[in-house]
Amino acid sequence: MGLKWAFAGLAAAGLWAGTAAAQDIVIPNIIELSGGGATVGAMWKNGSSMAVEEINAAGGILGRKIKLEFVDTASDPGKARAAMQRALDDKPVAVFGPIYSGSVSATLKMTAEAEVPQIMGGEAGPLTAQGSKYIFRTSFGQNVSMPKIANYLRDGIKAKSVAVVFVNNDFGKGGRDAIVKELGARDIKVVADVSTEAGQADFAADVIKVKGANADAVFVYLNEEESARFLREAKKQGLNKPLIGETTLLGQKVIELAGDAANGVKGHVGLTVDAPVPAIQEFGRKYEAKYKSKPDHNGVKGYIAPYMIKAAAEKAGKLDGKAIAAALHGLTITPDKVPGILIEATWDESGEIDRISFLGEVKDGKQVITETLPKLKK
Amino acid sequence: MTDLLQLLIAGLATGAIYALAAIGFTLLWQTSQTINFAQGEFVMVPAFFALIAMKLGIPYVAALVVAILMSMLLLGAAFRYAVVGPLLNRGVLPLVISTIALGIILKESVKDIYSAEAQVFPTLLPDRNVTLLPGVTISLAQIGVLVVALITIGGLQWFLAGTRTGRQMQATAQNPTVARILGVPVERMILYTFLINAGLAAMASILVSPIYLAKFSNGETLGLIAFVAAIVGGFNQVRGAIAGGLLVGVLDNLAAAYVSTAYRQAIPLILLVLVILFRPQGLLGRKEERAV
């Protein structure tokens, strides 16, 4: 009899193990693994992988393990769309990415129609203004960050005129439009409005134009690699005006690529592992030990994405895309309940995120946080 | 005015790098009718040879030498014998297609073997500025790029015109059959042009990578611009390629400043069309006298 029970138990255990493996929650991660956004995608990939390992080691979400599936968009909205279509055909519980706003813009209607929550890294303002109930940010949209930058230019830098350098893609144009509007509202003149191309290698002419404009400050809003190339060129040509940026320009990857040329850059930082928050610093150390490089904000964005799904699924009590999206709206996730969220964050009805942010500058090749700005709504 | 002067100097510095790549086009065309559409990748790859060498612990300057030697070996000799050799007598088109394939293979290999991300590449040149006139600051690095490129080009010109081997190479370029009859080792001369092309591409790589960052996709635009520069200047003349490179570099910078960054890439192409329409042999080229 005992033997019979033992066999039954073994069989049940075997069966259980088999179904558990088959029932892993597969989350497609549609991100920029090559092309202009390769640095961004690599950070996000590492961050999200790390979080998934931790969540799985602690028992998964509602008893099920997560498996991430990485798909490269090559930083191209068309490819991102095709990848998203294939991913949605399998009816996933959620999708992560893309990170480039143009690719998010090309895919957000698809996830809305499929009723699958999309945890993405895009920062262009319009992404959350299109009525999708399934899009969620992991960092501030430009509608939140640009007013903070404009205040800083007025109060911190005391600039009366600003040269704006932006990248001619959805991210850059969205940011440029938002900052020009905010500067206008504060009576700060835009004396140069310099458009650059994604993937641009040579910034000599752009820097000469900015120098010629003789503005009180230069607002640089480019992607990572282009930011680094611009800073190198600016240093080479001796551009001696305050260079002000939003998160990216003060990011770790830009500092690494730009070297000395990043020193002196100042601005608003939505998210950073140098923030005076122990949990996020600890994350930075763990990441660095594992991947031998220091994470930037995209590493943190990727890291919190699985924890957002975990918190929302546990609140909803089921692993269902629609229920997870509904649970995320209006949800505040606090680090005391979900340590992986690192900093308390709230998502509103449009998927916009609210949390504390920072002012900082680059000193001796390191980002230094000088001030912490509170959450917008408490 | 001060802007214009700075734009001209910056344009000449970039143009000198284009010229290095453009010369390779003309050299290969003259001796072996090879239009190398992997030329951009030939400029991208040596930086990664250097980065790999540095990862293996070789000091910077030695790593640059390794990069030049590796590119002469792989992008020069191996390219000559493995890709061009078998197709040499099959007309221009099969060669063009195989170099396009080679370009893709090089690009994707660098992405897979090294990284898809941009890499910091150290510079040899000083990181300081000099003020020429009030309001006109120029970086020594820019001047350095220009000087190094011009010395390389000058050295090449001297080699081609002033040495016995150089003259034999020119003879090979002008008429291989007669050159062979006169006892010129034509095969060896063709190999030399491939080695020189790879060496020049490596020089361009070392100069351009600290500015553009080393990245697998760097060859895409560089190759196209160098090709345009070679045609604009004259595909059958080394000095034409130099002039074409400098002209395109300056024009590109002026276009970015005074027209728009978005349209800048079209400007060299428009120049190319104009040259083809009104001076098909190129600005400094001579009418093709080769008997086909």
GROMACS .gro file of N, CA, C and O in nm, chain A residues 33-40 42-43 72 168 194-197 200-206 208-209 211-213 225 228-229 232-233 235-239 253 256-260, chain B residues 2-4 6-7 10 14 18 111 116-121 127-129 135-142 210-213 215-216 218 252-254 256-262 264:
model
  352
   33LEU      N    1   1.809   4.575  -2.942
   33LEU     CA    2   1.934   4.503  -2.912
   33LEU      C    3   2.043   4.533  -3.014
   33LEU      O    4   2.158   4.497  -2.996
   34SER      N    5   2.007   4.598  -3.125
   34SER     CA    6   2.110   4.644  -3.218
   34SER      C    7   2.063   4.778  -3.276
   34SER      O    8   1.956   4.825  -3.241
   35GLY      N    9   2.142   4.836  -3.365
   35GLY     CA   10   2.107   4.968  -3.418
   35GLY      C   11   2.139   5.076  -3.316
   35GLY      O   12   2.209   5.052  -3.218
   36GLY      N   13   2.085   5.195  -3.339
   36GLY     CA   14   2.117   5.311  -3.255
   36GLY      C   15   2.088   5.289  -3.107
   36GLY      O   16   2.153   5.345  -3.021
   37GLY      N   17   1.988   5.206  -3.077
   37GLY     CA   18   1.948   5.188  -2.937
   37GLY      C   19   2.012   5.071  -2.867
   37GLY      O   20   1.968   5.029  -2.761
   38ALA      N   21   2.121   5.017  -2.927
   38ALA     CA   22   2.180   4.895  -2.872
   38ALA      C   23   2.222   4.910  -2.725
   38ALA      O   24   2.202   4.818  -2.644
   39THR      N   25   2.275   5.026  -2.689
   39THR     CA   26   2.320   5.044  -2.550
   39THR      C   27   2.200   5.044  -2.456
   39THR      O   28   2.204   4.987  -2.347
   40VAL      N   29   2.093   5.109  -2.502
   40VAL     CA   30   1.971   5.119  -2.424
   40VAL      C   31   1.911   4.979  -2.402
   40VAL      O   32   1.875   4.939  -2.291
   42ALA      N   33   2.058   4.686  -2.425
   42ALA     CA   34   2.142   4.597  -2.346
   42ALA      C   35   2.118   4.620  -2.196
   42ALA      O   36   2.108   4.526  -2.118
   43MET      N   37   2.108   4.747  -2.157
   43MET     CA   38   2.082   4.782  -2.016
   43MET      C   39   1.947   4.725  -1.971
   43MET      O   40   1.935   4.665  -1.865
   72ASP      N   41   1.479   4.138  -3.097
   72ASP     CA   42   1.550   4.261  -3.135
   72ASP      C   43   1.466   4.343  -3.234
   72ASP      O   44   1.422   4.291  -3.335
  168ASN      N   45   1.617   6.413  -3.436
  168ASN     CA   46   1.498   6.417  -3.519
  168ASN      C   47   1.429   6.279  -3.524
  168ASN      O   48   1.421   6.217  -3.628
  194VAL      N   49   1.846   7.332  -3.309
  194VAL     CA   50   1.931   7.252  -3.396
  194VAL      C   51   1.881   7.107  -3.401
  194VAL      O   52   1.882   7.036  -3.301
  195SER      N   53   1.837   7.068  -3.521
  195SER     CA   54   1.790   6.930  -3.539
  195SER      C   55   1.906   6.842  -3.583
  195SER      O   56   1.985   6.879  -3.669
  196THR      N   57   1.920   6.725  -3.523
  196THR     CA   58   2.025   6.631  -3.566
  196THR      C   59   1.958   6.498  -3.600
  196THR      O   60   1.843   6.476  -3.563
  197GLU      N   61   2.032   6.412  -3.667
  197GLU     CA   62   1.973   6.285  -3.710
  197GLU      C   63   2.010   6.171  -3.615
  197GLU      O   64   2.119   6.171  -3.558
  200GLN      N   65   2.364   5.989  -3.616
  200GLN     CA   66   2.461   6.085  -3.671
  200GLN      C   67   2.597   6.067  -3.605
  200GLN      O   68   2.607   6.050  -3.484
  201ALA      N   69   2.703   6.071  -3.689
  201ALA     CA   70   2.836   6.048  -3.634
  201ALA      C   71   2.912   6.179  -3.617
  201ALA      O   72   2.989   6.195  -3.523
  202ASP      N   73   2.889   6.274  -3.707
  202ASP     CA   74   2.972   6.394  -3.711
  202ASP      C   75   2.891   6.514  -3.660
  202ASP      O   76   2.794   6.554  -3.724
  203PHE      N   77   2.930   6.568  -3.546
  203PHE     CA   78   2.854   6.679  -3.488
  203PHE      C   79   2.929   6.812  -3.500
  203PHE      O   80   2.893   6.908  -3.433
  204ALA      N   81   3.034   6.815  -3.583
  204ALA     CA   82   3.115   6.937  -3.592
  204ALA      C   83   3.029   7.057  -3.630
  204ALA      O   84   3.033   7.162  -3.563
  205ALA      N   85   2.948   7.042  -3.735
  205ALA     CA   86   2.869   7.156  -3.783
  205ALA      C   87   2.766   7.198  -3.679
  205ALA      O   88   2.742   7.319  -3.661
  206ASP      N   89   2.708   7.102  -3.610
  206ASP     CA   90   2.604   7.135  -3.511
  206ASP      C   91   2.663   7.214  -3.395
  206ASP      O   92   2.603   7.310  -3.347
  208ILE      N   93   2.931   7.399  -3.405
  208ILE     CA   94   2.966   7.533  -3.453
  208ILE      C   95   2.842   7.623  -3.454
  208ILE      O   96   2.846   7.739  -3.413
  209LYS      N   97   2.729   7.566  -3.499
  209LYS     CA   98   2.604   7.643  -3.498
  209LYS      C   99   2.566   7.686  -3.356
  209LYS      O  100   2.529   7.801  -3.333
  211LYS      N  101   2.764   7.718  -3.098
  211LYS     CA  102   2.860   7.819  -3.051
  211LYS      C  103   2.823   7.956  -3.103
  211LYS      O  104   2.826   8.056  -3.031
  212GLY      N  105   2.785   7.958  -3.233
  212GLY     CA  106   2.750   8.085  -3.297
  212GLY      C  107   2.629   8.151  -3.234
  212GLY      O  108   2.616   8.273  -3.237
  213ALA      N  109   2.539   8.070  -3.176
  213ALA     CA  110   2.415   8.125  -3.120
  213ALA      C  111   2.439   8.200  -2.990
  213ALA      O  112   2.360   8.286  -2.950
  225GLU      N  113   2.431   5.735  -2.769
  225GLU     CA  114   2.556   5.743  -2.847
  225GLU      C  115   2.575   5.882  -2.907
  225GLU      O  116   2.685   5.937  -2.908
  228ALA      N  117   2.693   6.127  -2.653
  228ALA     CA  118   2.837   6.116  -2.627
  228ALA      C  119   2.917   6.182  -2.739
  228ALA      O  120   3.015   6.254  -2.714
  229ARG      N  121   2.876   6.160  -2.864
  229ARG     CA  122   2.949   6.220  -2.976
  229ARG      C  123   2.938   6.372  -2.971
  229ARG      O  124   3.034   6.443  -2.998
  232ARG      N  125   3.167   6.505  -2.696
  232ARG     CA  126   3.308   6.499  -2.739
  232ARG      C  127   3.340   6.614  -2.833
  232ARG      O  128   3.443   6.680  -2.821
  233GLU      N  129   3.250   6.636  -2.926
  233GLU     CA  130   3.273   6.744  -3.023
  233GLU      C  131   3.269   6.880  -2.952
  233GLU      O  132   3.350   6.968  -2.981
  235LYS      N  133   3.348   6.948  -2.649
  235LYS     CA  134   3.472   6.967  -2.575
  235LYS      C  135   3.585   7.002  -2.672
  235LYS      O  136   3.665   7.092  -2.648
  236LYS      N  137   3.588   6.926  -2.783
  236LYS     CA  138   3.692   6.947  -2.883
  236LYS      C  139   3.692   7.091  -2.931
  236LYS      O  140   3.797   7.152  -2.948
  237GLN      N  141   3.572   7.145  -2.950
  237GLN     CA  142   3.564   7.282  -3.003
  237GLN      C  143   3.560   7.387  -2.893
  237GLN      O  144   3.543   7.506  -2.922
  238GLY      N  145   3.571   7.345  -2.770
  238GLY     CA  146   3.575   7.442  -2.661
  238GLY      C  147   3.445   7.517  -2.640
  238GLY      O  148   3.444   7.636  -2.610
  239LEU      N  149   3.332   7.450  -2.653
  239LEU     CA  150   3.201   7.511  -2.626
  239LEU      C  151   3.191   7.529  -2.475
  239LEU      O  152   3.189   7.432  -2.400
  253LYS      N  153   2.597   5.548  -1.938
  253LYS     CA  154   2.650   5.506  -2.069
  253LYS      C  155   2.711   5.626  -2.141
  253LYS      O  156   2.817   5.616  -2.203
  256GLU      N  157   3.042   5.706  -1.986
  256GLU     CA  158   3.144   5.611  -2.030
  256GLU      C  159   3.193   5.644  -2.171
  256GLU      O  160   3.312   5.645  -2.199
  257LEU      N  161   3.097   5.670  -2.261
  257LEU     CA  162   3.134   5.692  -2.401
  257LEU      C  163   3.197   5.829  -2.423
  257LEU      O  164   3.283   5.845  -2.509
  258ALA      N  165   3.152   5.929  -2.347
  258ALA     CA  166   3.203   6.064  -2.370
  258ALA      C  167   3.333   6.090  -2.294
  258ALA      O  168   3.406   6.183  -2.326
  259GLY      N  169   3.362   6.009  -2.192
  259GLY     CA  170   3.484   6.030  -2.114
  259GLY      C  171   3.485   6.166  -2.046
  259GLY      O  172   3.381   6.213  -1.997
  260ASP      N  173   3.599   6.234  -2.049
  260ASP     CA  174   3.615   6.365  -1.986
  260ASP      C  175   3.513   6.467  -2.033
  260ASP      O  176   3.478   6.560  -1.961
  380THR      N  177   3.342   8.384  -3.876
  380THR     CA  178   3.423   8.294  -3.792
  380THR      C  179   3.364   8.153  -3.799
  380THR      O  180   3.438   8.055  -3.799
  381ASP      N  181   3.230   8.146  -3.805
  381ASP     CA  182   3.165   8.015  -3.820
  381ASP      C  183   3.215   7.947  -3.946
  381ASP      O  184   3.249   7.829  -3.946
  382LEU      N  185   3.218   8.024  -4.055
  382LEU     CA  186   3.254   7.967  -4.184
  382LEU      C  187   3.396   7.909  -4.180
  382LEU      O  188   3.419   7.797  -4.227
  384GLN      N  189   3.561   7.804  -3.920
  384GLN     CA  190   3.564   7.680  -3.839
  384GLN      C  191   3.501   7.564  -3.914
  384GLN      O  192   3.548   7.451  -3.906
  385LEU      N  193   3.393   7.595  -3.987
  385LEU     CA  194   3.328   7.489  -4.065
  385LEU      C  195   3.421   7.435  -4.172
  385LEU      O  196   3.426   7.315  -4.198
  388ALA      N  197   3.687   7.216  -3.998
  388ALA     CA  198   3.626   7.089  -3.956
  388ALA      C  199   3.597   7.002  -4.078
  388ALA      O  200   3.617   6.881  -4.077
  392THR      N  201   3.739   6.620  -4.166
  392THR     CA  202   3.655   6.504  -4.200
  392THR      C  203   3.685   6.459  -4.342
  392THR      O  204   3.692   6.339  -4.371
  396TYR      N  205   3.772   6.096  -4.538
  396TYR     CA  206   3.702   6.043  -4.656
  396TYR      C  207   3.803   6.015  -4.768
  396TYR      O  208   3.793   5.916  -4.839
  489LYS      N  209   2.938   4.269  -3.510
  489LYS     CA  210   2.826   4.279  -3.415
  489LYS      C  211   2.821   4.154  -3.328
  489LYS      O  212   2.802   4.163  -3.207
  494ALA      N  213   2.720   4.500  -3.038
  494ALA     CA  214   2.639   4.589  -3.120
  494ALA      C  215   2.646   4.732  -3.069
  494ALA      O  216   2.599   4.825  -3.132
  495GLU      N  217   2.708   4.750  -2.952
  495GLU     CA  218   2.713   4.883  -2.892
  495GLU      C  219   2.835   4.962  -2.940
  495GLU      O  220   2.937   4.904  -2.974
  496ALA      N  221   2.822   5.093  -2.936
  496ALA     CA  222   2.935   5.179  -2.970
  496ALA      C  223   3.043   5.164  -2.863
  496ALA      O  224   3.012   5.144  -2.746
  497GLN      N  225   3.169   5.171  -2.905
  497GLN     CA  226   3.280   5.154  -2.813
  497GLN      C  227   3.368   5.278  -2.812
  497GLN      O  228   3.392   5.337  -2.916
  498VAL      N  229   3.418   5.311  -2.693
  498VAL     CA  230   3.512   5.422  -2.683
  498VAL      C  231   3.643   5.379  -2.749
  498VAL      O  232   3.691   5.269  -2.728
  499PHE      N  233   3.698   5.467  -2.832
  499PHE     CA  234   3.826   5.438  -2.896
  499PHE      C  235   3.923   5.550  -2.862
  499PHE      O  236   3.896   5.666  -2.891
  505ASP      N  237   4.429   6.672  -2.678
  505ASP     CA  238   4.291   6.708  -2.652
  505ASP      C  239   4.283   6.856  -2.610
  505ASP      O  240   4.235   6.888  -2.503
  506ARG      N  241   4.339   6.945  -2.691
  506ARG     CA  242   4.340   7.086  -2.653
  506ARG      C  243   4.293   7.174  -2.769
  506ARG      O  244   4.287   7.129  -2.882
  507ASN      N  245   4.264   7.298  -2.736
  507ASN     CA  246   4.217   7.390  -2.840
  507ASN      C  247   4.318   7.502  -2.858
  507ASN      O  248   4.387   7.540  -2.765
  513GLY      N  249   3.748   8.440  -3.159
  513GLY     CA  250   3.622   8.372  -3.194
  513GLY      C  251   3.640   8.244  -3.275
  513GLY      O  252   3.546   8.171  -3.297
  514VAL      N  253   3.763   8.221  -3.321
  514VAL     CA  254   3.785   8.099  -3.398
  514VAL      C  255   3.874   8.004  -3.318
  514VAL      O  256   3.995   8.021  -3.314
  515THR      N  257   3.810   7.911  -3.249
  515THR     CA  258   3.890   7.812  -3.177
  515THR      C  259   3.889   7.683  -3.257
  515THR      O  260   3.786   7.640  -3.306
  516ILE      N  261   4.006   7.624  -3.265
  516ILE     CA  262   4.017   7.499  -3.339
  516ILE      C  263   4.083   7.397  -3.249
  516ILE      O  264   4.173   7.432  -3.172
  517SER      N  265   4.038   7.276  -3.257
  517SER     CA  266   4.100   7.176  -3.170
  517SER      C  267   4.226   7.123  -3.237
  517SER      O  268   4.232   7.107  -3.359
  518LEU      N  269   4.323   7.094  -3.153
  518LEU     CA  270   4.447   7.035  -3.206
  518LEU      C  271   4.417   6.898  -3.265
  518LEU      O  272   4.484   6.855  -3.359
  519ALA      N  273   4.314   6.831  -3.209
  519ALA     CA  274   4.279   6.698  -3.259
  519ALA      C  275   4.238   6.707  -3.406
  519ALA      O  276   4.277   6.625  -3.489
  520GLN      N  277   4.159   6.813  -3.437
  520GLN     CA  278   4.115   6.830  -3.574
  520GLN      C  279   4.233   6.852  -3.668
  520GLN      O  280   4.242   6.792  -3.775
  588PRO      N  281   3.794   5.759  -3.278
  588PRO     CA  282   3.781   5.837  -3.154
  588PRO      C  283   3.670   5.942  -3.163
  588PRO      O  284   3.612   5.979  -3.061
  589ILE      N  285   3.638   5.990  -3.283
  589ILE     CA  286   3.534   6.092  -3.297
  589ILE      C  287   3.396   6.027  -3.308
  589ILE      O  288   3.303   6.067  -3.240
  590TYR      N  289   3.386   5.925  -3.393
  590TYR     CA  290   3.255   5.865  -3.419
  590TYR      C  291   3.222   5.754  -3.320
  590TYR      O  292   3.113   5.703  -3.321
  591LEU      N  293   3.316   5.711  -3.237
  591LEU     CA  294   3.308   5.592  -3.153
  591LEU      C  295   3.312   5.470  -3.247
  591LEU      O  296   3.260   5.476  -3.357
  593LYS      N  297   3.192   5.146  -3.399
  593LYS     CA  298   3.064   5.077  -3.402
  593LYS      C  299   3.049   4.999  -3.531
  593LYS      O  300   3.094   5.044  -3.636
  594PHE      N  301   2.982   4.883  -3.523
  594PHE     CA  302   2.974   4.795  -3.640
  594PHE      C  303   2.909   4.862  -3.760
  594PHE      O  304   2.937   4.827  -3.873
  596ASN      N  305   2.936   5.177  -3.854
  596ASN     CA  306   3.003   5.299  -3.900
  596ASN      C  307   3.034   5.299  -4.049
  596ASN      O  308   3.046   5.404  -4.110
  630ASP      N  309   2.974   6.874  -4.693
  630ASP     CA  310   2.889   6.807  -4.595
  630ASP      C  311   2.872   6.894  -4.471
  630ASP      O  312   2.761   6.914  -4.420
  631ASN      N  313   2.982   6.953  -4.424
  631ASN     CA  314   2.975   7.039  -4.306
  631ASN      C  315   2.898   7.167  -4.332
  631ASN      O  316   2.819   7.211  -4.250
  632LEU      N  317   2.922   7.227  -4.449
  632LEU     CA  318   2.851   7.351  -4.482
  632LEU      C  319   2.701   7.322  -4.496
  632LEU      O  320   2.617   7.399  -4.450
  634ALA      N  321   2.532   7.086  -4.348
  634ALA     CA  322   2.473   7.062  -4.216
  634ALA      C  323   2.447   7.193  -4.145
  634ALA      O  324   2.348   7.209  -4.074
  635ALA      N  325   2.536   7.291  -4.164
  635ALA     CA  326   2.521   7.417  -4.093
  635ALA      C  327   2.421   7.510  -4.161
  635ALA      O  328   2.341   7.575  -4.095
  636TYR      N  329   2.427   7.518  -4.294
  636TYR     CA  330   2.349   7.622  -4.361
  636TYR      C  331   2.223   7.569  -4.430
  636TYR      O  332   2.134   7.646  -4.461
  637VAL      N  333   2.218   7.440  -4.460
  637VAL     CA  334   2.094   7.387  -4.521
  637VAL      C  335   2.015   7.320  -4.409
  637VAL      O  336   1.930   7.382  -4.346
  638SER      N  337   2.044   7.196  -4.382
  638SER     CA  338   1.982   7.129  -4.268
  638SER      C  339   2.050   6.995  -4.249
  638SER      O  340   2.097   6.934  -4.344
  639THR      N  341   2.053   6.950  -4.124
  639THR     CA  342   2.115   6.821  -4.096
  639THR      C  343   2.039   6.710  -4.165
  639THR      O  344   2.097   6.612  -4.210
  640ALA      N  345   1.907   6.727  -4.175
  640ALA     CA  346   1.826   6.621  -4.234
  640ALA      C  347   1.861   6.600  -4.382
  640ALA      O  348   1.858   6.490  -4.432
  642ARG      N  349   2.153   6.687  -4.523
  642ARG     CA  350   2.297   6.691  -4.551
  642ARG      C  351   2.344   6.573  -4.634
  642ARG      O  352   2.430   6.586  -4.719
   0.00000   0.00000   0.00000
